[in-house]
C-alpha cells in the first residue's frame, strides 16, 4: 500500500516537471511534437530507473559509509554520465532495436536535472532500496505524463491565433504554468 | 580532504575503466567514414534532412541512402567535404528551391465568416477553402510556420513570398500547403514539367504549343522585371527573339480578354523583352544542371533541334547538333525571309544557345556524311531527329521543269543562302500558305514588276496568316483566286513565258467543311510570267533511311513523317526521338520548340533509365474543362497595342525588317491589359 501511495505522490502530487520544476529544458525542447515527446518519455523512464538504483547504491555503500556526503552531487554527476554512456554502448551491441528506438534521446538526458534531482530526492528522503526504485520509476512516469500532455496541448496551440510576441516558447511557458496549477489540485490527496 | 581526493580519483578510475572495458566488450564495428562524415555535418540535430539527427544522417550517407548534400544547414562546402570522404562528386545534386506559383490578386468573397482554426489546412477541409479559384492561396500561412529557415514571409498582397537565398529546399512548405501552391523543385524538374489537367493554367498558357507561362511573364513586364520575363520565357522557349517576330500566336486566339475586347498582344510583349535583352548588350546567364556524362546527337539544327539541344543541355547532357546546311536555324533561316527575321538577330539568338556548351557540326548531312553507325561508334546514347519538312510537293503539270520554274523552299533557301537570281519581270507563285506569301513578298523586294498569287480557292480559305496576306496586299501583290494551274508554257529556249490555268468555282463542301473548288470547263486562261514558283506544301525528306541497316525498323507514316508517339515523341526505335515538322508535318515554329522540349523530356527519361511516359493527367492539346468562358464581365475596352510597320515605300525596296518593336510605355500599357487569368481568384458570378 505504501508503495502505491508513494507512486501516486511521485507521479501526480510531486510531479517532477510541474510541481518540482526540474527538467525544464527537455520539457520545452522536446514537447513540440508528440512523436519526440513519447520517445523522450521512454528514454527518461529507462535512464531514471537505472540512475536511481545505482546512485542509491553509491550513496548508501560508499558515500554514507565514509562520511563523504558533501561529495554527493559531483559523484552523482560522474556516475550518471558514465552510466548513460555505458547503457548506450550496451544497447547498441545487445539490443539494437531498443537502441534505434531511444536513439538520440539517450545522450540528451545525460545531464538532465530531473534525473539528478530524483536521485538527490531519493537520498534526502532516506528511502529504502525498494522505495528508491519505486520513486525513480514513478517520477519518470510523471515526467512522461506531463511531457506528453504538454506536447498534445502545444500541437493544438500551433494551430491557434496567437499574438506575435506570445508565439512559441512564451505561450508554452504560460501553458506550463496553467498545467502546473491544475496539478496543484492533487495537493493534499495523500 | 585526502579522503575526498582519493574518493574522486577512485570513482573516476572506476567509471573510466568500466567504460573502457565496455567499449571493448560492446564494440560494434562502425564504418569509420560515418564519424568523418558526421564531423562535416552541422551538428544541429535539427532533423531538417529527414533523418533522426546528424548521426543518423551520416549513417544514411555512408550507406548510400542520402546524397552528400543531405545536410540542409551546413551548406555547399560541407557537401563537398562529405563527398570527398565518400569519393563522390558533390556536383551531382541540383539545388531544390521553393516557388510560389500563385500570384495572389483579388480575393473572391468569403463563403461565410470563418472563425475556426487559424490554418490553411482546416480552412481547406471546409468547402475547399474560401477562395473561389482552383489554386487560390488561403493566406493563413501554414507554409510560413512550417519553414524552419525563415525563408517565407507573408507578402503585402496577402500571399506568401519565398526568399530564394534562404530557401534550402527542405520541402516543408510543400507538405504544409493543402492547396499545392508551393512546390519545391529543381530547375530540371521545372523544365521537364508538361501542362497537366490540375495545373492552374490561363487559357493562353493552355493553348501555347510551347506551354510558356504567359501570365507570369506579362506580370513581370508590368512590374518592370524584364530580365525575369526573359527567364520565364526561356524555361519553355529558347528562341524568343525569333518567335517574338514570326509566331502567329495561337495563344492570342484563346485570350480571355479577347472575348470582350481585343486580345492581349502577347507575342509583341515577348518580342519586347527579347529585344530588351539583346539591346541591353549582355546576355542573361542561363543555368544548367551538373553534367551527367550522357551524350545525345541532334540531327537538324532547326527550331526543333535547337530547342531539344537547349533543354537537354540545361538538363546536364552533352549535345552535338548535326546540320546539313552551312548555318543553323533550319526553316527560320532558309525559309522565313530577312525582312521578317533578320539573320543578324537569328545569329545572336543561336550563339546564345550554343554558348551553353553545345557543339554544332554544319555541312554534315545525315545519310551522306554520317549515319547511324558512325553515331553509335562515337558513343551517342540517344538521337533526336528534327529534320524538318524540306521536300516541296510538285504540281504534276507539264512544263514544270522549264527554266524559271522553282519550288518554294528551293527558291527561298537559295535566296537566303545569298544566291543571285536574274530578277523576273513578272512572276506567279502558286499556293495560299505562308510559304507562298513569303515568296511573293521576297519577289517584290527583288524588284519584280508584277507578282501574282495563284490560288485554287478564295481569299477566305487561304491558310496564310491574315496579317501576312494584308501585308502582301499593301505591297502590291496581285491575287488570282479560284485558279488551278494546268501547264507552264515555254519558248524555244525552254524559258517559261506563260502560266496556263483553269478557272474554278466553289462547289459542295468537302470533308473539311470547305467548299470544294471545281473547274469550269473551257476556261483556260494564260498569264504572262517569266518565273513560276510552286509553294503548295512540303513533306520531310526521309531518304536517310536507306543509308543504314540500323534504321530498318524506323517507321515512316504515309505523309513521310517519322512515326512517333505524339506525346513522348519516341519513334519505333527506342533510342530515336523526333519532333517539329518531321514529326507533325509542316507546322509552326512554336510547335517545333514545344516538340523539342517534349522530346528532350523523353530523352532525359530514357537516359536516366526511367520509363518513358507523359506527365500524369497530361493536358496534351486539350483545354481544362470550365476554363474557356463565353463572357467575362467587367472588362473595360482598351485598344490593343498597334504594331508599327515600316512604310510600304521604304520596305518594298529593301529587306529591312518590317515590324517594329513596342516602346517601353506601350509594352507596359499592353501588359496592364492582361487579366492575369488563373492568378486572380476570379469569381464569375459576383462580378
Ligand atoms: C516559307 C516558310 C515560312 C514560315 N513562316 C512561319 C511563320 O511565320 N511562323 C511560324 O511559326 N512558322 C513558320 N513556318 C514554319 C516553321 O518554319 C517550321 O514549322 C519550323 O521551322 C519547323 O522546325 P523544325 O526544326 O522541325 O524543322 P526545320 O526548321 O525545317 O529544320 C530542319 C533542319 O534539319 C536539317 N536537315 C534536314 N535533313 C537533314 C539531314 N539529313 N541531315 C542533317 N540535317 C538535316 C535542315 O537543314 C534544317 O536545318 C514557315 C515555314 C516556311 C517554309
Ligand atoms: S488575359 Fe492575360 S492571362 Fe488571360 S488569356 Fe489573355 S494573356 Fe492570358
mmCIF file of C-alpha atoms in Angstrom, chain A residues 58 62-63 66 68 70-71 74-75 78-79 81-83 85-86 89-90 92-94 104 108 156 158-162, chain B residues 1 3-4 7-8 11-12 15 18-19 22-23 25-28 30 45 52-53 55 114-119 140 145:
data_model
loop_
_atom_site.group_PDB
_atom_site.id
_atom_site.type_symbol
_atom_site.label_atom_id
_atom_site.label_comp_id
_atom_site.label_asym_id
_atom_site.label_seq_id
_atom_site.Cartn_x
_atom_site.Cartn_y
_atom_site.Cartn_z
ATOM 1 C CA UNK A 58 26.731 4.518 -4.402
ATOM 2 C CA UNK A 62 30.218 4.416 -0.409
ATOM 3 C CA UNK A 63 29.345 7.988 0.427
ATOM 4 C CA UNK A 66 32.920 7.015 4.543
ATOM 5 C CA UNK A 68 31.693 11.820 2.214
ATOM 6 C CA UNK A 70 29.485 16.576 0.783
ATOM 7 C CA UNK A 71 30.763 14.975 -2.445
ATOM 8 C CA UNK A 74 29.692 15.680 -8.023
ATOM 9 C CA UNK A 75 29.842 11.937 -7.502
ATOM 10 C CA UNK A 78 30.007 11.406 -12.719
ATOM 11 C CA UNK A 79 28.144 8.197 -12.044
ATOM 12 C CA UNK A 81 27.061 10.371 -17.034
ATOM 13 C CA UNK A 82 29.142 7.207 -17.141
ATOM 14 C CA UNK A 83 26.033 5.142 -16.679
ATOM 15 C CA UNK A 85 27.345 6.189 -21.825
ATOM 16 C CA UNK A 86 27.598 2.612 -20.673
ATOM 17 C CA UNK A 89 27.081 1.144 -25.655
ATOM 18 C CA UNK A 90 25.353 -1.840 -24.146
ATOM 19 C CA UNK A 92 23.901 -0.661 -29.299
ATOM 20 C CA UNK A 93 25.573 -4.045 -29.070
ATOM 21 C CA UNK A 94 22.955 -6.151 -27.383
ATOM 22 C CA UNK A 104 19.261 10.327 -29.995
ATOM 23 C CA UNK A 108 20.369 14.141 -24.492
ATOM 24 C CA UNK A 156 -3.035 22.258 -30.739
ATOM 25 C CA UNK A 158 0.385 25.712 -33.031
ATOM 26 C CA UNK A 159 -2.845 25.987 -34.997
ATOM 27 C CA UNK A 160 -4.396 28.793 -32.996
ATOM 28 C CA UNK A 161 -4.285 32.538 -33.465
ATOM 29 C CA UNK A 162 -1.508 33.556 -31.101
ATOM 30 C CA UNK B 1 40.372 16.360 2.301
ATOM 31 C CA UNK B 3 39.706 11.079 1.538
ATOM 32 C CA UNK B 4 37.775 13.291 -0.797
ATOM 33 C CA UNK B 7 37.387 9.066 -3.415
ATOM 34 C CA UNK B 8 37.085 11.203 -6.527
ATOM 35 C CA UNK B 11 35.289 6.822 -8.616
ATOM 36 C CA UNK B 12 36.799 8.432 -11.695
ATOM 37 C CA UNK B 15 33.950 4.814 -14.180
ATOM 38 C CA UNK B 18 34.205 0.308 -16.694
ATOM 39 C CA UNK B 19 33.624 2.453 -19.755
ATOM 40 C CA UNK B 22 32.597 -1.746 -22.002
ATOM 41 C CA UNK B 23 33.732 -0.056 -25.161
ATOM 42 C CA UNK B 25 33.253 -5.633 -24.936
ATOM 43 C CA UNK B 26 30.357 -3.879 -26.579
ATOM 44 C CA UNK B 27 32.332 -2.757 -29.572
ATOM 45 C CA UNK B 28 30.202 -2.652 -32.707
ATOM 46 C CA UNK B 30 31.143 1.153 -37.382
ATOM 47 C CA UNK B 45 20.476 17.627 -34.788
ATOM 48 C CA UNK B 52 16.829 11.464 -36.711
ATOM 49 C CA UNK B 53 19.785 13.690 -36.044
ATOM 50 C CA UNK B 55 24.497 10.671 -36.754
ATOM 51 C CA UNK B 114 -14.786 31.961 -40.757
ATOM 52 C CA UNK B 115 -13.780 31.877 -37.102
ATOM 53 C CA UNK B 116 -12.298 28.418 -36.885
ATOM 54 C CA UNK B 117 -8.725 27.312 -36.512
ATOM 55 C CA UNK B 118 -6.246 29.716 -37.985
ATOM 56 C CA UNK B 119 -4.761 27.336 -40.514
ATOM 57 C CA UNK B 140 -3.293 31.639 -43.329
ATOM 58 C CA UNK B 145 5.039 28.334 -39.874
#
